[in-house]
XYZ file of C-alpha atoms in Angstrom:
506
model
C -2.067 -93.158 -7.133
C -1.393 -91.096 -10.243
C -3.366 -91.592 -13.251
C -2.232 -92.583 -16.778
C -1.545 -89.611 -19.088
C -3.133 -89.021 -22.375
C -1.402 -89.470 -25.547
C -1.453 -86.455 -27.643
C -1.430 -87.651 -30.942
C -1.326 -86.235 -34.426
C -3.156 -89.100 -36.172
C -6.440 -88.571 -38.253
C -9.411 -90.162 -37.356
C -11.458 -91.982 -40.015
C -13.810 -88.813 -40.619
C -10.733 -86.499 -41.438
C -10.563 -85.064 -37.864
C -7.496 -84.950 -35.984
C -7.281 -87.288 -32.897
C -6.184 -86.318 -29.254
C -5.471 -82.922 -28.072
C -4.016 -82.095 -31.817
C -5.280 -78.588 -33.348
C -3.588 -78.898 -36.907
C -4.874 -78.141 -40.143
C -6.114 -81.461 -41.531
C -4.014 -80.342 -45.100
C -0.766 -80.151 -43.381
C 0.058 -81.046 -39.954
C -2.921 -83.734 -39.556
C -1.965 -85.483 -42.510
C 1.808 -86.099 -41.282
C 2.389 -89.874 -40.698
C 2.036 -90.553 -36.880
C 4.896 -92.704 -35.392
C 3.546 -95.597 -33.554
C 2.313 -94.696 -29.822
C 4.576 -97.621 -28.455
C 7.968 -96.107 -30.143
C 10.167 -94.195 -27.963
C 11.301 -90.761 -29.919
C 14.711 -89.962 -30.315
C 14.375 -86.221 -30.496
C 16.158 -84.594 -27.520
C 14.355 -81.829 -25.903
C 15.268 -78.843 -23.623
C 12.609 -76.706 -22.244
C 14.186 -73.226 -20.626
C 13.371 -70.407 -17.986
C 16.052 -67.876 -18.127
C 16.429 -64.848 -15.572
C 13.417 -62.440 -15.914
C 15.118 -59.598 -13.632
C 14.512 -56.705 -16.062
C 14.148 -53.072 -16.800
C 10.496 -53.325 -16.972
C 9.597 -54.982 -13.744
C 6.895 -53.643 -11.699
C 8.358 -54.302 -8.426
C 10.928 -52.763 -6.205
C 14.412 -53.783 -6.242
C 14.321 -54.622 -2.123
C 11.519 -56.906 -2.479
C 12.107 -58.139 -6.105
C 15.644 -59.844 -5.280
C 14.140 -61.454 -1.761
C 10.693 -62.674 -2.922
C 11.739 -66.070 -4.065
C 12.241 -68.515 -7.269
C 9.284 -70.332 -7.976
C 8.974 -73.261 -10.279
C 7.574 -72.819 -13.749
C 4.481 -74.907 -14.219
C 4.146 -74.242 -17.719
C 7.319 -76.184 -18.605
C 6.481 -78.681 -16.265
C 3.137 -79.293 -18.162
C 4.630 -79.468 -21.778
C 7.159 -81.891 -20.477
C 4.361 -83.896 -19.593
C 2.977 -83.684 -22.883
C 5.746 -84.646 -24.133
C 6.390 -87.731 -22.463
C 2.701 -88.820 -23.027
C 3.792 -88.372 -26.846
C 6.857 -90.429 -26.626
C 9.432 -88.240 -26.283
C 11.647 -88.922 -23.186
C 14.818 -87.342 -23.672
C 13.666 -84.215 -22.212
C 15.017 -81.728 -19.830
C 14.079 -78.788 -17.821
C 16.314 -75.859 -17.031
C 15.428 -73.454 -15.027
C 18.828 -71.141 -14.409
C 17.254 -68.684 -11.941
C 17.147 -71.738 -9.700
C 20.230 -73.186 -10.562
C 22.027 -69.907 -10.460
C 23.336 -70.221 -13.895
C 24.154 -67.183 -16.248
C 23.999 -67.190 -20.269
C 27.403 -68.940 -20.566
C 26.294 -71.436 -18.005
C 23.106 -72.213 -19.602
C 25.128 -72.407 -22.920
C 27.741 -74.876 -21.414
C 24.650 -77.202 -20.452
C 22.988 -77.228 -23.297
C 26.033 -77.949 -25.288
C 26.668 -81.080 -23.021
C 23.076 -82.104 -23.662
C 22.898 -81.487 -27.241
C 19.521 -80.673 -27.677
C 17.593 -80.911 -31.101
C 14.681 -78.755 -30.043
C 14.910 -75.860 -27.472
C 11.699 -74.363 -25.848
C 11.999 -70.847 -24.325
C 9.411 -69.400 -22.147
C 9.039 -65.723 -21.731
C 6.739 -62.643 -20.856
C 7.292 -59.478 -22.435
C 9.023 -57.499 -19.414
C 11.240 -60.635 -19.251
C 12.087 -60.755 -23.263
C 15.899 -59.886 -22.913
C 16.686 -62.325 -20.762
C 14.444 -64.973 -23.190
C 16.833 -63.914 -26.121
C 19.712 -64.530 -24.306
C 18.794 -68.047 -23.702
C 17.437 -68.452 -27.312
C 21.105 -67.319 -28.360
C 22.694 -69.953 -26.297
C 20.254 -72.607 -27.535
C 21.251 -71.670 -31.100
C 24.887 -71.866 -30.723
C 24.200 -75.560 -29.838
C 22.465 -75.899 -33.482
C 19.190 -76.813 -31.999
C 15.943 -75.244 -33.567
C 14.773 -72.783 -31.002
C 10.894 -72.162 -30.141
C 9.985 -68.927 -28.193
C 6.484 -69.389 -26.294
C 4.836 -67.810 -23.440
C 1.911 -65.175 -22.795
C 4.268 -62.436 -24.614
C 3.912 -64.144 -27.812
C 0.388 -63.473 -28.571
C 0.740 -59.808 -29.092
C 3.956 -60.123 -30.814
C 4.516 -63.323 -32.801
C 6.243 -62.286 -35.771
C 8.198 -59.589 -34.273
C 9.925 -62.074 -32.114
C 11.209 -63.579 -35.160
C 13.629 -60.285 -35.876
C 15.891 -62.003 -33.667
C 17.667 -64.851 -35.955
C 18.226 -67.333 -32.863
C 14.517 -67.721 -32.815
C 13.106 -70.486 -35.420
C 9.344 -70.481 -34.416
C 7.038 -69.001 -31.966
C 4.372 -70.455 -30.157
C 1.211 -68.721 -29.403
C -1.376 -70.454 -27.193
C -0.969 -73.733 -25.668
C 2.523 -74.985 -25.652
C 0.777 -78.010 -24.452
C -0.372 -79.199 -27.983
C 2.250 -76.870 -30.250
C 5.361 -78.469 -29.105
C 4.412 -82.569 -28.899
C 3.487 -81.623 -32.706
C 6.139 -79.871 -33.248
C 8.842 -82.313 -32.154
C 7.448 -85.164 -34.193
C 7.571 -83.130 -37.478
C 11.091 -82.304 -36.556
C 11.709 -86.124 -36.113
C 10.325 -87.072 -39.153
C 12.230 -84.579 -41.033
C 9.153 -82.833 -42.248
C 8.452 -78.950 -42.393
C 5.723 -78.076 -39.178
C 3.780 -76.145 -41.216
C 0.108 -76.162 -40.408
C 0.549 -76.585 -36.850
C -1.999 -74.638 -34.736
C -0.339 -72.019 -32.782
C 2.996 -72.613 -34.484
C 4.606 -69.290 -36.353
C 7.746 -69.385 -38.895
C 8.993 -66.905 -41.016
C 7.061 -68.268 -43.737
C 4.051 -69.568 -42.495
C 1.411 -68.607 -39.360
C -0.622 -71.407 -37.363
C -2.797 -68.622 -35.899
C -3.160 -69.518 -31.776
C -3.419 -72.870 -30.580
C -6.813 -73.321 -28.391
C -7.015 -73.756 -24.792
C -7.061 -77.431 -23.117
C -7.983 -78.678 -19.928
C -4.884 -79.309 -17.550
C -6.687 -82.398 -16.266
C -6.426 -84.107 -19.634
C -2.768 -83.518 -19.732
C -1.725 -84.824 -16.361
C 0.197 -83.371 -13.599
C 3.111 -81.073 -14.539
C 6.645 -82.862 -14.453
C 9.215 -81.994 -11.668
C 11.418 -85.050 -11.772
C 14.909 -83.448 -12.386
C 13.928 -79.820 -11.226
C 15.855 -78.748 -8.129
C 13.116 -78.860 -5.997
C 15.190 -77.948 -3.221
C 16.359 -74.626 -4.615
C 13.065 -73.218 -4.890
C 11.988 -70.517 -2.259
C 9.426 -68.265 -1.408
C 9.620 -65.357 1.118
C 5.948 -66.254 1.999
C 6.473 -70.214 2.844
C 8.281 -72.664 4.485
C 10.593 -75.072 2.303
C 9.798 -77.084 1.086
C 6.969 -75.749 -1.120
C 5.672 -75.967 -4.315
C 3.059 -74.148 -6.609
C -0.024 -75.645 -8.406
C -2.754 -74.855 -10.927
C -6.553 -75.950 -9.896
C -8.337 -73.841 -12.807
C -7.778 -71.628 -15.727
C -8.919 -68.483 -16.843
C -10.679 -65.410 -15.785
C -13.933 -63.736 -17.083
C -12.957 -60.276 -15.538
C -11.815 -57.346 -17.532
C -9.182 -55.481 -15.444
C -7.886 -52.774 -17.613
C -3.991 -53.346 -16.521
C -4.150 -57.125 -16.947
C -2.925 -58.941 -20.226
C -4.965 -61.752 -21.241
C -4.199 -64.339 -23.914
C -7.146 -65.477 -26.037
C -7.067 -68.874 -24.006
C -7.439 -66.978 -20.703
C -11.093 -65.845 -21.330
C -12.467 -69.406 -21.164
C -12.717 -70.690 -17.257
C -11.839 -74.481 -17.196
C -11.545 -76.201 -14.087
C -9.763 -79.576 -12.828
C -11.934 -82.071 -10.510
C -11.791 -82.153 -6.650
C -10.245 -85.524 -7.184
C -7.328 -84.256 -9.127
C -6.380 -81.443 -7.352
C -6.380 -83.196 -3.835
C -4.375 -86.298 -5.771
C -2.032 -83.985 -6.711
C -1.452 -82.063 -3.320
C -1.074 -85.451 -1.879
C 1.703 -86.158 -3.952
C 3.426 -83.198 -3.890
C 3.463 -83.781 -0.005
C 4.158 -87.633 0.150
C 6.799 -87.486 -2.493
C 8.704 -84.143 -2.262
C 8.040 -83.397 1.586
C 6.195 -80.082 0.601
C 4.765 -78.168 3.603
C 3.049 -75.407 1.827
C 1.237 -75.227 -1.718
C 0.772 -71.974 -3.486
C -2.294 -72.135 -6.046
C -1.404 -69.866 -9.016
C -5.043 -69.840 -10.464
C -6.416 -66.434 -11.601
C -9.246 -66.568 -9.422
C -9.422 -69.772 -7.123
C -12.959 -69.303 -5.894
C -14.374 -68.427 -9.032
C -16.397 -71.856 -9.087
C -17.241 -71.816 -5.296
C -18.918 -75.052 -5.148
C -15.741 -77.009 -6.802
C -13.685 -75.011 -3.987
C -16.151 -76.540 -1.061
C -15.825 -80.062 -2.766
C -12.015 -79.845 -2.625
C -12.287 -78.431 1.098
C -14.697 -81.819 1.880
C -12.354 -83.956 0.173
C -9.123 -82.743 1.795
C -11.000 -83.540 4.966
C -11.720 -87.020 4.036
C -8.471 -88.068 3.027
C -6.631 -86.307 6.201
C -4.240 -84.372 4.042
C -2.497 -81.877 6.408
C -0.819 -79.287 4.207
C -1.031 -75.618 4.322
C -2.000 -73.821 1.272
C -2.563 -70.516 -0.400
C -4.634 -69.034 -3.416
C -5.517 -65.854 -5.155
C -9.038 -64.432 -5.074
C -11.471 -61.601 -5.670
C -12.997 -59.537 -2.783
C -16.266 -60.616 -4.044
C -15.973 -64.341 -4.554
C -15.338 -65.105 -0.925
C -18.526 -65.589 1.318
C -18.295 -66.245 5.144
C -19.132 -70.112 4.919
C -16.740 -70.847 2.171
C -14.055 -69.117 4.098
C -14.307 -71.245 6.865
C -14.418 -74.294 5.177
C -10.847 -73.226 3.519
C -9.703 -72.460 6.889
C -10.573 -75.949 8.247
C -9.010 -77.508 5.096
C -5.404 -76.045 5.536
C -5.811 -72.723 3.724
C -3.455 -70.565 5.450
C -3.366 -67.423 3.213
C -5.300 -65.733 0.457
C -4.227 -63.135 -1.823
C -6.615 -60.546 -2.643
C -6.629 -58.092 -5.736
C -7.492 -54.949 -4.176
C -5.088 -52.803 -6.290
C -6.306 -49.330 -4.828
C -7.853 -47.638 -2.293
C -9.282 -44.672 -4.500
C -13.020 -45.245 -5.617
C -12.537 -43.288 -8.843
C -9.314 -45.231 -9.826
C -10.879 -48.811 -8.800
C -13.677 -47.740 -11.208
C -10.675 -46.663 -14.034
C -9.239 -49.965 -13.403
C -12.534 -51.971 -14.138
C -12.153 -54.041 -11.209
C -15.985 -54.518 -10.195
C -15.274 -53.501 -6.345
C -15.393 -50.935 -4.166
C -14.062 -50.181 -0.705
C -17.083 -51.701 1.352
C -16.363 -54.970 -0.447
C -12.665 -54.909 0.360
C -12.964 -53.991 4.183
C -15.548 -56.792 4.282
C -13.625 -59.739 2.372
C -10.197 -59.169 3.754
C -12.310 -58.900 7.599
C -13.933 -62.063 7.193
C -10.784 -63.924 6.018
C -8.944 -62.431 9.371
C -11.907 -63.694 11.524
C -11.720 -67.442 10.072
C -8.117 -67.351 10.458
C -7.144 -66.848 7.071
C -4.207 -64.283 6.623
C -4.654 -61.548 4.038
C -1.877 -60.650 1.339
C -3.138 -57.454 -0.596
C -2.003 -56.600 -4.126
C -2.060 -52.923 -4.596
C -0.794 -50.768 -7.671
C 0.323 -47.329 -6.903
C 1.398 -44.630 -9.850
C -1.766 -45.164 -11.764
C -2.089 -42.608 -14.528
C -3.025 -39.325 -13.423
C -2.952 -40.421 -9.864
C -2.986 -37.795 -7.200
C -0.986 -37.423 -4.169
C -4.116 -37.773 -2.111
C -5.586 -41.109 -4.196
C -2.020 -42.518 -3.338
C -2.338 -41.741 0.149
C -5.719 -43.401 0.292
C -4.255 -46.657 -1.065
C -1.802 -46.472 1.871
C -4.168 -45.741 4.164
C -6.732 -48.412 3.520
C -3.663 -51.259 3.234
C -2.864 -49.946 6.893
C -6.424 -49.762 8.179
C -7.742 -53.479 7.015
C -6.403 -56.393 8.838
C -3.653 -57.491 6.063
C -0.902 -59.263 7.242
C 0.999 -58.639 3.968
C 1.126 -56.348 1.081
C 2.405 -55.818 -1.979
C 2.734 -52.654 -3.975
C 3.343 -52.743 -7.753
C 4.301 -49.607 -9.934
C 1.535 -49.164 -12.577
C 3.166 -50.512 -15.967
C 1.151 -50.393 -19.461
C 1.806 -53.629 -20.723
C 1.218 -54.321 -24.575
C -2.519 -55.276 -25.405
C -4.308 -53.936 -22.247
C -6.505 -50.929 -21.526
C -4.102 -49.333 -19.580
C -1.649 -48.887 -22.427
C -4.141 -47.516 -25.082
C -4.992 -45.109 -22.247
C -1.290 -44.284 -21.482
C -0.556 -44.104 -25.294
C -3.674 -41.458 -25.869
C -2.458 -39.320 -22.871
C 1.140 -38.893 -24.459
C 2.558 -40.820 -21.164
C 4.407 -43.428 -23.229
C 5.545 -44.092 -26.904
C 3.234 -45.941 -28.977
C 5.883 -47.821 -30.411
C 7.942 -48.367 -27.182
C 7.070 -52.293 -26.735
C 7.418 -53.187 -30.711
C 11.312 -51.344 -30.461
C 11.695 -53.012 -26.808
C 11.079 -56.609 -28.479
C 13.403 -55.770 -31.214
C 16.028 -55.023 -28.579
C 16.064 -51.417 -29.254
C 15.395 -49.880 -25.847
C 17.677 -50.517 -23.129
C 15.589 -48.260 -20.503
C 12.046 -49.163 -18.714
C 8.793 -47.827 -20.370
C 8.052 -44.398 -18.598
C 6.073 -44.245 -15.213
C 2.467 -42.710 -15.376
C 3.291 -40.091 -12.605
C 7.098 -39.237 -12.104
C 7.412 -40.354 -8.801
C 5.726 -43.719 -9.220
C 8.844 -45.619 -7.964
C 9.108 -43.552 -4.903
C 5.373 -43.690 -4.036
C 5.948 -47.813 -4.070
C 9.044 -47.593 -1.805
C 7.004 -45.178 0.543
C 4.113 -47.737 0.654
C 6.185 -50.429 1.551
C 7.900 -48.542 4.211
C 4.669 -47.367 5.720
C 2.931 -50.726 5.796
C 5.851 -52.862 6.896
C 7.681 -50.639 9.343
C 4.712 -49.763 11.473
C 4.557 -50.896 15.054
C 1.022 -52.987 14.342
C 3.152 -54.975 11.973
C 5.684 -56.131 14.638
C 3.790 -59.322 15.902
C 2.159 -60.562 12.458
C 5.954 -60.256 10.939
C 7.506 -62.176 13.978
C 4.335 -64.890 13.752
C 5.134 -65.248 9.632
C 8.879 -65.502 10.213
C 8.194 -68.120 12.902
C 5.739 -70.127 10.950
C 7.758 -70.038 7.559
C 11.524 -69.884 8.776
C 11.934 -67.276 6.489
C 13.863 -64.800 9.250
C 17.134 -63.860 7.311
C 14.923 -62.939 3.952
C 12.547 -61.122 5.789
C 14.433 -59.225 8.021
C 17.075 -58.174 5.228
C 14.084 -56.876 3.152
C 12.992 -55.018 6.515
C 16.252 -53.478 6.854
C 16.486 -52.628 3.101
C 13.558 -50.754 3.395
C 14.398 -48.549 6.468
C 17.771 -47.860 5.035
C 15.822 -46.500 1.793
C 13.867 -43.758 3.956
C 13.862 -40.563 2.339
C 13.328 -37.069 3.699
C 10.472 -36.536 0.741
C 8.254 -39.467 2.662
C 6.795 -36.760 4.908
C 5.260 -35.018 1.154
C 3.206 -38.089 1.393
């Protein structure tokens, strides 16, 4: 049975500290008169995820178009937090799932008549988010932009007149406090994590998702979500947050650096609801590292067994965090796939990536998962800074040599705030101010590749991996188990058509 969700309050306790999950400063937001908890707030709020297909994608077009549309869990958690605080006039608008363009989004928002619109974004997806903010502003609503992008470019985002506020850190705490301030007709000064043109609230601290409740899914087009990797219907979940590792290509918000875990009971409870309420056949965990706390994973597997839950699931992990006994327990509890952040097949580049891994660990982990009956999905990055053709070949050779059933080859992209970005600027590969100008809308071309033929290398890697004879049986098995026949075959045909005579140069 679903547990009662906590109320996120802005009330002040007897000792002057803010109660609930509030993190606002005591002389401003904490002093704001809190409405009675039983009162139903009238503010109308829309939470928006707009299209994020953009020029700075790390994925090749043949794969990106067919990979799928996954639910936005962050907006679902914010929706839950708003409901817990008494705001029930809330909708989520997922334009990729609904097939809406910017004009369609504007019409939908105009019909709803929101007072406040929250738009989520990543740095590469900012142009689409700005389109959504413009559509929201045309309705007269207050607009807040949030997401991992905003921690690096909080004030720069306010360059766009359609954005009133920027949320930095936990939207779960920022949005209820902002909504309450607006409903009371007050300036939202002093809210931790809220940045405006006249004030800066810093970053909102991380909260444990178990203290918030499960993400709201009611009203979402659940039948429209799909993944080339899973049967329909499927869903996504987060069982833990944070990652202590320091890979040089990965951008981390301040809140990502601390690990927090949901209890096995809470995790299996949500899995059970997804199956019973939505008929979900497979669950994709989107933790940073699912097996970081191995004892908790064992407890989750044991609880799945005791409850008799029968649902497929997959999760991301590292090659150094999957001992054989744990793999056996996961396979017995319904784990069908593990996504390994392998990244590269060259030892020198792995060291430069700060992966804290080696080829031997990679081979042992993927082989052990395969022997336990768990399919392996490998993530790789090609076109690394100064990557030679020989180093690239080692990556493709490794992917084809170990027993992986799936692989994804991304082009190296120096995201702002990452060591890779700092190194790429120092090497003269990219302009130091590219992302600053991108945020302001001054660039209409992709940030430079770190080797000239990086996009071609990614396409070659996909062809060499998926179009080899050894992949026929795994691909047929995948299509049969997921029903993703058309999507998969279409992607394979597209890869085959893109074959170039220059492939043999690699």
